[in-house]
Amino acid sequence: MEKQLNSLYELFNNTIFRIPDYQRGFAWTESEISAFWNDIINFDISSSYYMGVITTDKIDRKDYDDVLPNDSWIVDLGGYTPLYVVDGQQRLTSIIILISAIVKNMNKNNRKVINIYSIDDIKKTFLVKYKGNSTKDYTVLFGYDDKNSSDAFFKSKILGLDTYNVNIINNKYNQNLKDAFSFFIDKLDKLSFSQIQELYLKLTTKILFNMYQIDHEINVFVTFETMNNRGKQLSTLELLKNRLIYLSTRFHRKYKINGEAVRKQINNCWKQLYDFLGKKPEKMLSDDEFLTAHTITYFFKHHSKHELLENYYRDGFRHFLLDEYFTVSNIENDKIKPDNIFDYVSSLNKSMKYWYSFNYPMDISVNPGFDKQIRIYFMKLKLQNDITYRGFRRPLEDWKVLSLYYFLTTNDNAKRKGFLRRLERIYFIYSLCDANPTSISIRVLKSKLNFDNLLDNYNNLDKDIEKFLRSDEFKTCFSKLCDELSRNGFYKEHNLITFPTKYIISEYILDLYKKAKEPLTLEFVNNLYFGNDSDGVPSIEHIYPEKPNKSNNWNTFFSKYTQTEKVRIKNSLGNLLVINNKKNEKIGNKSFKDKKEHGHVGYKFGTIDEQRVASNEQWTIKEIKTRGLEIVNFINEHWGIQIPRDKRIEFIGLGKVDINKQ
């Protein structure tokens, strides 16, 4: 390590920096960027600020064509030294983003000079060098290699350079780059010119680093893993990429093959993984959740359920993947060969596309072979899981894990639909049992949720479920459930979380459309389940309101009931509708007539279910009971549960109400 401390000017003196392919992208989010900003703003300009060690690795000349395909001119003709950033990427990237934001601020305010430096000189020193008089041939002084999906994004969106029609991809790392740039732009807009001048002086001359260049005797991959345990911890997926690339370098010695083909596939795979994980910037997918699902499905055949769960609960498979399986010793003893790496990476690639569709079924551009019904099943299972979240926390019971395993082993879409239909039914029955937290039926049903049952024989699985529905365990569970619903109905807070009221009514609505032979679009189903920005999210509407106004004539129909009975009537199944929350707010506690007619948002203008309710002249206990029993008939038909006749009034929440009261 150099004993001398280097300023940013000295760091960038005849040097270009590249982030190597085994590195993750820009991982800092607002909390780290905000802390970084505050540190720089708050230290006294009369002193220096030590920002730690920057660890680098000199790029070998033999790698120029691969790493610097368009940039070797600045090394050969300009005398620049090309370095990989092994440790310090997040800090250096943040500084360069901030300098680029300063340049943008100066251009916006028509300022040509900061302190003694022209804006053009600042760009040439830290951001970009053009080849001679060319306006097209340039080299960024800090950036990514051109195979990285952040390369074009960084050049275009952060440095403002022309990338000449290269596809700009948004992923979680690129979103972090964009967010950091926006953060700095906003902060700079609030500073005076003199404050920006001082900030630039701090950045370029007062912040100091130690430079350390790794000796070629040292393994750079091991160094990377060790050093990057500091700061913001690397995810297992990020570490895994580095490990696989490292293992690929060992194949030449062991198998006399070129590891570059393996390395290229790994890089392409991880590029796609992060493209899909960050495809929806507003709600990025978790890389840890995906890797957990893939690890279970990929290694299930060779490891017991107990082993997998033990590894999962220890550290989410980090130890298993990095310390037990993908190791140098497993290459040396022939447990891992090049074909194993190719197969594993190929499986990751294929799995990510499925995983994305499970989470975003509305995006038909991915897996276009999935028809509407398959995508609707994804929505059903997602909604069920969202509502009954207390269950299915263990990964071997998660619908996406089970679905991933099945989709990887079965290409027939007809069989996939059959699988999803059975899975949806099992989960629904589970949710009924889970409404009674002490039910031993949950444990009985969980035993049916395993890969072998779901894969090997549909008929046996169906028989198992039918046997379960006839069992004493389920009858006991269902009896307790009916008693609970009679006391508290379908709207008590804890039932909203554990009992699938909204799901049942939503499925009932879809069944009404199906019987009416009305076409259903993906957009309609998605809006029914999850809502949209314009209409809001689905909510439970009480037809007979929770807090009826005295002037709205509701007491005319319900005055004979006690207060406790009124609450039970209001919260019974037949009195509840699923409508969007914005509509719910508008019709509120109005009279039944007003709820039907209200502007163009009343029941008459809603779903088929709302229109059927609106066809009634009045809304009394009779209509509530009738609609509740209609939904029971739907449940019996749709899920094959067969609620006993003597339990149906209890089940719809009217078991403790004198419905014949005169």
XYZ file of C-alpha atoms in Angstrom:
662
model
C 0.000 0.000 0.000
C 1.228 3.476 -0.826
C 2.001 5.434 2.313
C 1.223 8.660 0.509
C -2.337 9.919 0.693
C -3.881 10.797 -2.657
C -6.463 13.399 -3.528
C -9.011 12.725 -6.256
C -6.889 14.748 -8.707
C -3.921 12.528 -7.932
C -6.036 9.380 -8.084
C -7.208 10.229 -11.617
C -3.813 11.373 -12.879
C -3.337 9.413 -16.135
C -5.531 6.599 -14.798
C -8.777 5.030 -15.947
C -10.878 2.871 -13.656
C -13.120 -0.037 -14.589
C -15.486 -2.035 -12.422
C -14.685 -5.723 -13.083
C -17.279 -8.275 -14.085
C -17.182 -10.103 -10.745
C -18.262 -6.939 -8.915
C -21.852 -6.073 -8.119
C -23.224 -2.813 -9.475
C -23.942 0.388 -7.594
C -25.636 -0.762 -4.388
C -25.922 2.433 -2.371
C -29.440 3.667 -1.743
C -30.698 6.897 -0.189
C -29.467 6.143 3.333
C -25.845 5.622 2.208
C -25.946 8.503 -0.292
C -27.408 10.834 2.328
C -24.689 9.877 4.834
C -22.029 10.376 2.141
C -23.418 13.839 1.316
C -23.579 14.890 4.959
C -19.998 13.763 5.566
C -18.708 15.893 2.699
C -20.845 18.929 3.465
C -20.049 18.932 7.168
C -16.274 18.466 7.340
C -14.235 21.654 7.705
C -12.525 22.738 4.486
C -9.472 23.832 6.468
C -8.800 20.158 7.227
C -8.666 16.982 5.147
C -11.087 14.064 5.154
C -9.759 10.495 4.933
C -12.067 8.253 2.888
C -10.203 4.985 3.261
C -8.381 2.604 0.953
C -9.060 2.170 -2.749
C -7.922 -1.314 -3.738
C -7.135 -1.854 -7.413
C -5.886 -4.539 -9.761
C -3.994 -3.630 -12.935
C -5.742 -4.786 -16.098
C -3.494 -7.150 -18.062
C -2.684 -6.199 -21.635
C -3.988 -9.572 -22.819
C -7.409 -8.545 -21.502
C -7.595 -5.188 -23.314
C -9.618 -6.540 -26.234
C -12.180 -7.961 -23.830
C -12.262 -5.273 -21.136
C -11.261 -2.180 -23.130
C -12.380 -2.951 -26.690
C -12.951 0.717 -27.535
C -10.665 2.295 -24.957
C -7.200 0.828 -25.518
C -6.219 3.940 -27.513
C -6.064 6.022 -24.323
C -3.646 3.477 -22.824
C -1.481 2.990 -25.892
C -1.458 6.595 -27.127
C -2.234 8.586 -24.006
C -0.098 6.748 -21.489
C -3.008 6.024 -19.136
C -2.912 3.109 -16.697
C -6.076 0.945 -16.646
C -7.108 -0.362 -13.220
C -9.901 -2.554 -11.912
C -11.609 -1.265 -8.772
C -11.600 -4.210 -6.361
C -12.700 -2.284 -3.272
C -14.009 1.271 -3.138
C -16.454 1.131 -6.027
C -19.395 2.614 -4.111
C -17.361 5.586 -2.849
C -15.732 6.369 -6.194
C -18.984 5.948 -8.106
C -20.739 8.345 -5.717
C -18.003 10.952 -6.170
C -18.139 10.729 -9.972
C -21.947 10.963 -9.921
C -21.661 14.070 -7.745
C -19.084 15.664 -10.057
C -21.337 14.963 -13.042
C -24.252 16.543 -11.142
C -22.086 19.614 -10.458
C -21.274 19.878 -14.180
C -24.975 19.675 -15.013
C -25.772 22.357 -12.433
C -23.093 24.652 -13.864
C -24.355 24.162 -17.420
C -27.919 24.882 -16.341
C -26.800 28.141 -14.731
C -24.508 29.105 -17.647
C -21.343 29.000 -15.546
C -18.139 28.044 -17.348
C -15.635 27.946 -14.477
C -15.477 26.530 -10.940
C -12.664 28.008 -8.889
C -9.803 28.018 -11.447
C -11.060 25.068 -13.506
C -13.180 25.266 -16.638
C -16.108 22.874 -16.913
C -14.458 21.301 -19.963
C -11.268 20.680 -17.979
C -13.264 19.083 -15.150
C -14.935 16.718 -17.607
C -11.579 15.809 -19.192
C -10.030 15.147 -15.781
C -12.731 13.006 -14.152
C -15.456 12.066 -16.605
C -14.588 11.618 -20.277
C -11.736 11.993 -22.772
C -12.431 12.377 -26.487
C -10.017 10.951 -29.043
C -8.402 13.901 -30.805
C -11.046 16.125 -32.366
C -13.624 13.355 -32.535
C -17.082 13.970 -31.119
C -17.943 10.264 -31.194
C -14.868 8.352 -30.027
C -14.501 8.757 -26.293
C -13.384 6.936 -23.169
C -14.974 7.379 -19.780
C -12.347 7.684 -17.072
C -14.426 5.792 -14.552
C -17.040 3.242 -15.534
C -18.025 -0.286 -16.403
C -16.856 -2.643 -19.106
C -19.137 -2.620 -22.134
C -20.683 -6.022 -21.316
C -22.163 -4.682 -18.085
C -25.799 -3.536 -18.287
C -24.844 -0.460 -16.239
C -22.309 0.679 -18.856
C -24.703 2.333 -21.310
C -26.940 3.584 -18.499
C -24.043 5.239 -16.668
C -22.727 6.884 -19.826
C -26.139 8.100 -20.991
C -28.092 8.934 -17.833
C -25.291 9.982 -15.474
C -22.571 11.377 -17.736
C -24.932 12.630 -20.455
C -23.016 10.953 -23.285
C -24.346 9.565 -26.549
C -24.418 5.760 -26.471
C -25.440 5.485 -30.132
C -28.634 3.445 -29.893
C -27.329 0.977 -27.318
C -30.316 -0.405 -25.418
C -30.664 1.334 -22.040
C -31.816 -1.158 -19.414
C -33.254 -0.328 -16.027
C -32.391 -2.664 -13.180
C -31.892 -2.219 -9.459
C -28.284 -1.045 -9.809
C -29.158 1.423 -12.555
C -32.089 2.688 -10.514
C -29.666 3.309 -7.651
C -27.434 5.300 -10.030
C -30.404 7.344 -11.183
C -31.641 7.951 -7.625
C -28.186 9.078 -6.464
C -27.870 11.487 -9.400
C -31.336 12.946 -8.681
C -30.460 13.250 -4.988
C -27.319 15.254 -5.762
C -29.088 17.434 -8.343
C -31.745 18.356 -5.764
C -29.140 19.114 -3.102
C -27.025 21.244 -5.459
C -30.054 23.296 -6.511
C -30.312 24.469 -2.900
C -26.677 25.611 -2.674
C -25.221 28.960 -3.692
C -22.443 29.121 -6.278
C -19.841 29.775 -3.578
C -21.049 26.712 -1.662
C -20.740 24.574 -4.803
C -17.219 25.911 -5.367
C -16.284 24.895 -1.832
C -17.903 21.479 -2.313
C -15.902 20.896 -5.507
C -12.687 21.892 -3.739
C -13.425 19.410 -0.953
C -14.196 16.608 -3.403
C -11.107 17.006 -5.519
C -8.381 18.154 -3.103
C -9.475 17.636 0.515
C -10.826 14.094 0.408
C -7.848 11.737 0.652
C -7.372 8.046 -0.121
C -4.742 5.373 0.239
C -4.130 3.542 -3.029
C -3.392 -0.171 -2.870
C -2.669 -2.265 -5.953
C -3.018 -6.008 -5.531
C 0.067 -8.070 -6.218
C -0.486 -10.681 -8.924
C 0.546 -13.345 -6.431
C -2.660 -12.617 -4.515
C -6.005 -14.114 -5.568
C -8.139 -11.128 -6.541
C -11.421 -13.052 -6.192
C -10.722 -14.039 -2.593
C -9.570 -10.469 -1.916
C -12.848 -9.148 -3.290
C -14.966 -11.410 -1.061
C -12.901 -10.527 2.011
C -12.832 -6.773 1.468
C -16.471 -6.491 0.494
C -17.600 -7.895 3.810
C -17.102 -4.301 4.940
C -19.637 -1.583 4.219
C -22.965 -2.554 2.691
C -22.953 -6.339 2.751
C -23.013 -8.171 -0.544
C -26.036 -10.344 -1.151
C -25.480 -14.053 -1.677
C -26.354 -13.649 -5.364
C -23.680 -10.968 -5.719
C -21.044 -13.114 -3.999
C -22.090 -16.142 -6.017
C -21.249 -14.433 -9.310
C -17.729 -13.693 -8.101
C -17.335 -17.266 -6.866
C -18.450 -18.840 -10.133
C -16.132 -16.602 -12.160
C -13.287 -17.562 -9.839
C -14.050 -21.260 -10.290
C -14.108 -20.792 -14.061
C -10.466 -19.681 -13.896
C -9.549 -23.052 -12.354
C -10.877 -25.130 -15.234
C -7.867 -24.543 -17.485
C -5.553 -26.152 -14.956
C -7.877 -29.075 -14.255
C -9.568 -29.746 -17.608
C -7.314 -27.913 -20.083
C -10.228 -25.857 -21.365
C -10.640 -22.122 -21.766
C -12.692 -20.789 -18.890
C -13.676 -17.699 -20.889
C -16.737 -19.441 -22.336
C -17.941 -20.234 -18.817
C -17.153 -16.710 -17.671
C -19.076 -15.222 -20.584
C -22.146 -17.317 -19.783
C -21.948 -16.299 -16.118
C -21.752 -12.616 -17.039
C -24.646 -12.892 -19.486
C -26.699 -14.742 -16.895
C -26.136 -12.193 -14.136
C -26.873 -9.367 -16.538
C -30.248 -10.947 -17.265
C -30.905 -11.727 -13.600
C -30.494 -8.116 -12.557
C -32.352 -6.848 -15.601
C -35.391 -8.873 -14.529
C -35.001 -8.194 -10.803
C -35.075 -4.458 -11.523
C -37.443 -4.419 -14.484
C -40.096 -2.724 -12.329
C -38.195 0.095 -10.551
C -41.162 0.921 -8.332
C -41.117 -2.574 -6.845
C -37.894 -4.433 -7.468
C -37.747 -8.151 -6.847
C -35.585 -9.486 -4.025
C -32.498 -11.336 -5.227
C -32.398 -13.305 -1.965
C -35.974 -14.566 -2.411
C -35.261 -15.636 -5.962
C -32.007 -17.378 -5.041
C -33.738 -19.184 -2.169
C -36.425 -20.484 -4.519
C -33.913 -21.552 -7.140
C -31.629 -23.250 -4.628
C -34.518 -25.322 -3.292
C -35.738 -26.354 -6.729
C -32.268 -27.038 -8.138
C -30.885 -29.068 -5.246
C -34.103 -30.735 -4.064
C -33.428 -34.072 -5.735
C -30.023 -34.428 -4.095
C -30.749 -33.114 -0.607
C -33.421 -33.987 1.907
C -36.147 -31.563 2.904
C -34.579 -31.413 6.367
C -31.147 -30.496 4.957
C -32.586 -27.743 2.777
C -34.586 -26.189 5.600
C -31.623 -26.397 7.962
C -29.461 -24.515 5.456
C -32.202 -21.992 4.735
C -32.779 -21.111 8.378
C -29.053 -20.860 9.070
C -28.258 -18.090 6.596
C -30.532 -18.324 3.573
C -28.249 -20.814 1.763
C -25.170 -18.537 1.788
C -23.034 -21.096 3.629
C -24.371 -23.979 1.556
C -23.678 -22.316 -1.808
C -20.360 -20.624 -1.036
C -18.745 -22.847 1.585
C -20.119 -26.304 0.808
C -20.985 -26.585 -2.865
C -19.254 -24.022 -5.100
C -15.752 -24.523 -3.711
C -12.280 -25.118 -5.127
C -12.075 -28.463 -3.346
C -15.176 -29.667 -5.194
C -13.431 -28.872 -8.476
C -10.284 -30.667 -7.383
C -12.204 -33.813 -6.373
C -14.354 -33.743 -9.550
C -17.641 -33.014 -7.784
C -17.991 -29.885 -9.917
C -17.052 -29.878 -13.594
C -17.518 -27.237 -16.305
C -20.790 -28.858 -17.375
C -22.106 -28.441 -13.828
C -21.475 -24.703 -13.953
C -23.060 -24.427 -17.404
C -26.115 -26.352 -16.218
C -26.480 -24.331 -13.021
C -26.180 -20.981 -14.803
C -28.602 -22.112 -17.511
C -31.102 -23.107 -14.818
C -30.745 -19.709 -13.129
C -31.429 -18.007 -16.454
C -34.536 -20.035 -17.194
C -35.820 -19.782 -13.631
C -35.603 -15.992 -13.555
C -38.004 -15.635 -16.484
C -40.553 -17.821 -14.716
C -39.993 -16.013 -11.414
C -40.605 -12.667 -13.068
C -43.901 -13.870 -14.568
C -45.035 -15.241 -11.201
C -44.560 -11.763 -9.757
C -45.670 -9.714 -12.776
C -48.178 -11.802 -14.766
C -49.493 -8.715 -16.561
C -46.254 -8.351 -18.525
C -47.048 -10.590 -21.490
C -43.770 -9.696 -23.235
C -42.017 -12.194 -20.946
C -42.954 -15.859 -21.438
C -45.420 -15.072 -24.252
C -46.332 -18.774 -24.348
C -48.209 -18.403 -21.064
C -51.878 -17.947 -21.921
C -54.413 -15.808 -20.074
C -55.584 -18.589 -17.760
C -52.053 -19.374 -16.555
C -51.467 -15.701 -15.800
C -54.788 -15.439 -13.963
C -53.763 -18.386 -11.789
C -50.569 -16.510 -10.907
C -52.765 -13.589 -9.813
C -55.046 -15.866 -7.779
C -52.148 -17.433 -5.911
C -50.509 -14.072 -5.292
C -53.760 -12.630 -3.901
C -54.310 -15.650 -1.675
C -50.799 -15.358 -0.306
C -51.183 -11.603 0.273
C -54.412 -12.109 2.240
C -53.457 -15.164 4.285
C -49.855 -14.128 4.839
C -49.544 -15.859 8.211
C -49.238 -19.120 6.339
C -46.690 -20.278 3.757
C -43.700 -18.600 5.329
C -41.598 -21.751 5.016
C -40.064 -21.762 1.528
C -41.041 -25.357 0.774
C -44.700 -24.301 1.066
C -44.447 -21.083 -0.924
C -46.536 -21.164 -4.106
C -43.801 -19.564 -6.186
C -41.220 -22.128 -5.084
C -43.566 -25.028 -5.842
C -44.560 -23.463 -9.161
C -40.943 -22.850 -10.144
C -40.107 -26.492 -9.523
C -43.064 -27.678 -11.561
C -42.533 -25.281 -14.467
C -38.863 -26.253 -14.697
C -39.766 -29.935 -14.953
C -42.922 -29.712 -17.098
C -43.249 -27.864 -20.402
C -46.874 -28.824 -21.090
C -49.063 -25.759 -20.410
C -52.189 -27.900 -20.000
C -50.482 -29.823 -17.196
C -49.226 -26.567 -15.731
C -52.803 -25.270 -15.541
C -53.880 -28.467 -13.825
C -51.063 -28.056 -11.330
C -51.940 -24.399 -10.637
C -55.639 -25.233 -10.220
C -54.856 -27.885 -7.627
C -52.363 -25.640 -5.874
C -54.935 -22.828 -5.681
C -57.483 -25.244 -4.212
C -55.060 -26.553 -1.592
C -54.141 -23.027 -0.559
C -57.781 -22.020 -0.272
C -58.574 -24.978 1.969
C -55.469 -24.141 3.967
C -56.741 -20.584 4.449
C -60.024 -21.910 5.860
C -58.134 -24.016 8.384
C -55.749 -21.188 9.184
C -58.677 -19.009 10.239
C -58.658 -21.246 13.318
C -55.025 -20.846 14.488
C -55.100 -23.850 16.829
C -56.316 -26.252 14.168
C -54.283 -29.433 13.807
C -55.753 -29.602 10.294
C -53.084 -27.160 9.190
C -50.402 -29.729 9.908
C -52.371 -32.435 8.118
C -52.777 -30.284 5.015
C -49.154 -29.146 5.016
C -48.109 -32.754 4.566
C -49.800 -32.654 1.137
C -47.726 -29.659 0.088
C -44.564 -31.247 -1.211
C -42.923 -31.603 -4.586
C -43.555 -35.326 -4.957
C -47.317 -35.097 -4.356
C -47.705 -32.177 -6.716
C -45.577 -33.661 -9.484
C -46.106 -37.378 -9.600
C -49.811 -38.057 -9.686
C -52.691 -35.616 -9.869
C -55.254 -38.286 -9.112
C -53.551 -39.360 -5.915
C -53.278 -35.741 -4.812
C -56.966 -35.149 -5.513
C -57.826 -38.282 -3.548
C -55.688 -37.092 -0.642
C -57.499 -33.747 -0.562
C -60.947 -35.363 -0.771
C -59.960 -37.685 2.057
C -58.796 -34.703 4.080
C -62.095 -32.855 3.509
C -63.974 -35.891 4.870
C -61.655 -36.291 7.847
C -62.533 -35.614 11.478
C -59.667 -33.104 11.577
C -61.266 -30.952 8.895
C -64.768 -31.319 10.342
C -63.498 -30.148 13.730
C -61.640 -27.267 12.116
C -64.683 -26.249 10.072
C -67.043 -26.435 13.045
C -64.797 -24.063 15.008
C -64.560 -21.799 11.973
C -68.367 -21.571 11.680
C -68.651 -20.714 15.359
C -66.012 -17.987 14.936
C -67.777 -16.535 11.886
C -71.135 -16.556 13.706
C -69.627 -14.533 16.521
C -67.392 -12.126 14.633
C -68.387 -12.291 10.984
C -66.167 -11.738 7.965
C -64.921 -8.249 8.732
C -63.319 -8.361 12.156
C -59.728 -7.128 11.865
C -57.958 -10.400 12.516
C -60.262 -12.187 10.094
C -59.362 -9.708 7.373
C -55.791 -10.893 7.742
C -56.335 -14.642 8.038
C -59.703 -15.374 6.430
C -59.918 -14.898 2.648
C -63.135 -12.846 2.567
C -61.958 -10.582 -0.225
C -60.680 -13.539 -2.205
C -63.951 -15.482 -1.928
C -66.025 -12.525 -3.104
C -63.582 -11.736 -5.923
C -63.767 -15.338 -7.136
C -67.568 -15.204 -6.871
C -67.552 -12.098 -9.097
C -65.410 -13.828 -11.724
C -67.747 -16.829 -11.651
C -70.745 -14.555 -12.311
C -68.975 -13.159 -15.376
C -68.116 -16.661 -16.556
C -71.723 -17.832 -16.239
C -72.913 -14.702 -18.037
C -70.377 -15.552 -20.790
C -68.827 -12.121 -20.428
C -65.211 -11.954 -21.682
C -62.603 -11.395 -18.985
C -59.407 -9.509 -19.756
C -56.195 -9.761 -17.767
C -56.554 -6.083 -16.936
C -60.055 -6.576 -15.479
C -58.930 -9.481 -13.292
C -55.822 -7.622 -12.158
C -57.879 -4.538 -11.238
C -60.395 -6.688 -9.363
C -57.643 -8.377 -7.358
C -55.148 -5.562 -6.882
C -56.698 -2.295 -8.110
C -55.050 0.457 -10.136
C -53.818 4.017 -9.716
C -56.992 5.714 -10.963
C -59.616 3.681 -9.082
C -57.649 2.703 -5.995
C -57.283 -0.672 -4.310
C -60.037 -3.257 -3.716
C -61.836 -2.894 -0.410
C -64.717 -4.477 1.490
C -67.958 -2.497 1.247
C -70.793 -2.984 3.746
C -74.073 -2.717 1.852
C -75.936 -2.240 5.135
C -73.412 0.333 6.424
C -71.242 0.004 9.486
C -72.417 3.431 10.675
C -75.760 4.163 8.991
C -77.128 7.692 9.153
C -80.424 7.951 10.989
C -81.885 9.854 8.048
C -81.146 7.046 5.579
C -84.005 4.716 6.592
C -81.763 1.773 7.481
C -83.404 1.509 10.914
C -86.705 0.837 9.188
C -85.418 -2.618 8.271
C -83.126 -3.408 11.200
C -84.588 -1.642 14.252
C -85.937 -4.899 15.702
C -82.439 -6.343 16.116
C -80.172 -5.832 19.098
C -76.971 -3.844 18.639
C -74.922 -7.063 18.752
C -77.149 -8.639 16.108
C -76.854 -5.558 13.884
C -73.064 -5.800 13.976
C -73.245 -9.479 13.028
C -75.653 -8.755 10.162
C -73.408 -5.985 8.838
C -70.348 -8.263 8.931
C -72.059 -11.333 7.473
C -70.894 -12.656 4.102
C -74.041 -11.692 2.176
C -73.738 -8.031 3.186
C -70.203 -7.545 1.860
C -69.107 -6.422 -1.591
C -65.659 -5.968 -3.112
C -65.325 -2.501 -4.665
C -62.418 -0.088 -5.013
C -61.687 2.113 -2.022
C -62.348 5.381 -3.878
C -65.863 4.259 -4.754
C -66.312 2.983 -1.211
C -65.502 6.434 0.153
C -68.017 8.098 -2.172
C -71.042 5.951 -1.366
C -70.105 5.477 2.298
C -73.091 5.297 4.648
C -75.768 6.403 2.210
C -79.203 4.841 1.875
C -79.611 1.720 -0.221
C -81.311 3.735 -2.961
C -78.462 6.249 -3.052
C -75.869 3.475 -3.102
C -77.547 2.001 -6.158
C -77.927 5.258 -8.056
C -75.118 7.521 -6.791
C -73.933 9.508 -9.816
C -72.260 7.142 -12.211
C -70.441 5.195 -9.502
C -73.373 3.436 -7.805
C -73.916 -0.318 -7.747
C -75.827 -0.126 -11.046
C -72.609 0.900 -12.799
C -70.336 -1.643 -11.132
C -69.529 -5.338 -11.483
C -72.161 -7.985 -12.186
C -72.223 -8.681 -8.450
C -73.005 -5.027 -7.698
C -75.647 -4.945 -10.425
C -77.347 -8.033 -8.958
C -77.422 -6.333 -5.552
C -78.806 -3.167 -7.176
C -81.659 -5.164 -8.743
C -83.233 -5.529 -5.268
C -85.884 -3.002 -4.256
C -84.688 -3.040 -0.660
C -81.875 -4.519 1.402
C -83.044 -6.477 4.430
C -82.034 -9.580 6.337
C -83.818 -11.618 3.677
C -81.649 -10.320 0.822
C -78.504 -10.607 2.942
C -79.258 -14.236 3.761
C -80.132 -15.065 0.135
C -76.917 -13.579 -1.235
C -74.841 -15.236 1.488
C -76.258 -18.656 0.632
C -75.642 -18.017 -3.076
C -71.973 -17.473 -2.257
C -71.975 -20.695 -0.205
C -73.326 -22.569 -3.231
C -70.513 -21.051 -5.273
C -67.909 -22.182 -2.704
C -69.298 -25.720 -2.762
C -69.243 -25.832 -6.550
C -65.954 -24.014 -7.135
C -63.712 -25.590 -4.498
C -65.626 -28.823 -3.884
C -65.833 -28.293 -0.137
C -69.533 -29.130 0.407
C -70.431 -27.027 3.419
C -73.133 -28.996 5.330
C -76.655 -27.538 5.126
C -76.946 -27.332 8.897
C -73.760 -25.230 9.018
C -74.470 -22.793 6.187
C -76.296 -20.117 8.196
C -73.489 -20.240 10.744
C -70.876 -20.070 8.003
C -72.313 -16.904 6.426
C -72.213 -15.199 9.836
C -75.914 -15.265 10.797
C -75.864 -18.259 13.145
C -76.346 -16.110 16.241
C -78.930 -13.769 14.700
C -82.687 -14.380 14.983
C -83.312 -14.069 11.251
C -87.012 -14.843 11.669
C -87.608 -12.020 14.119
C -90.886 -10.206 13.365
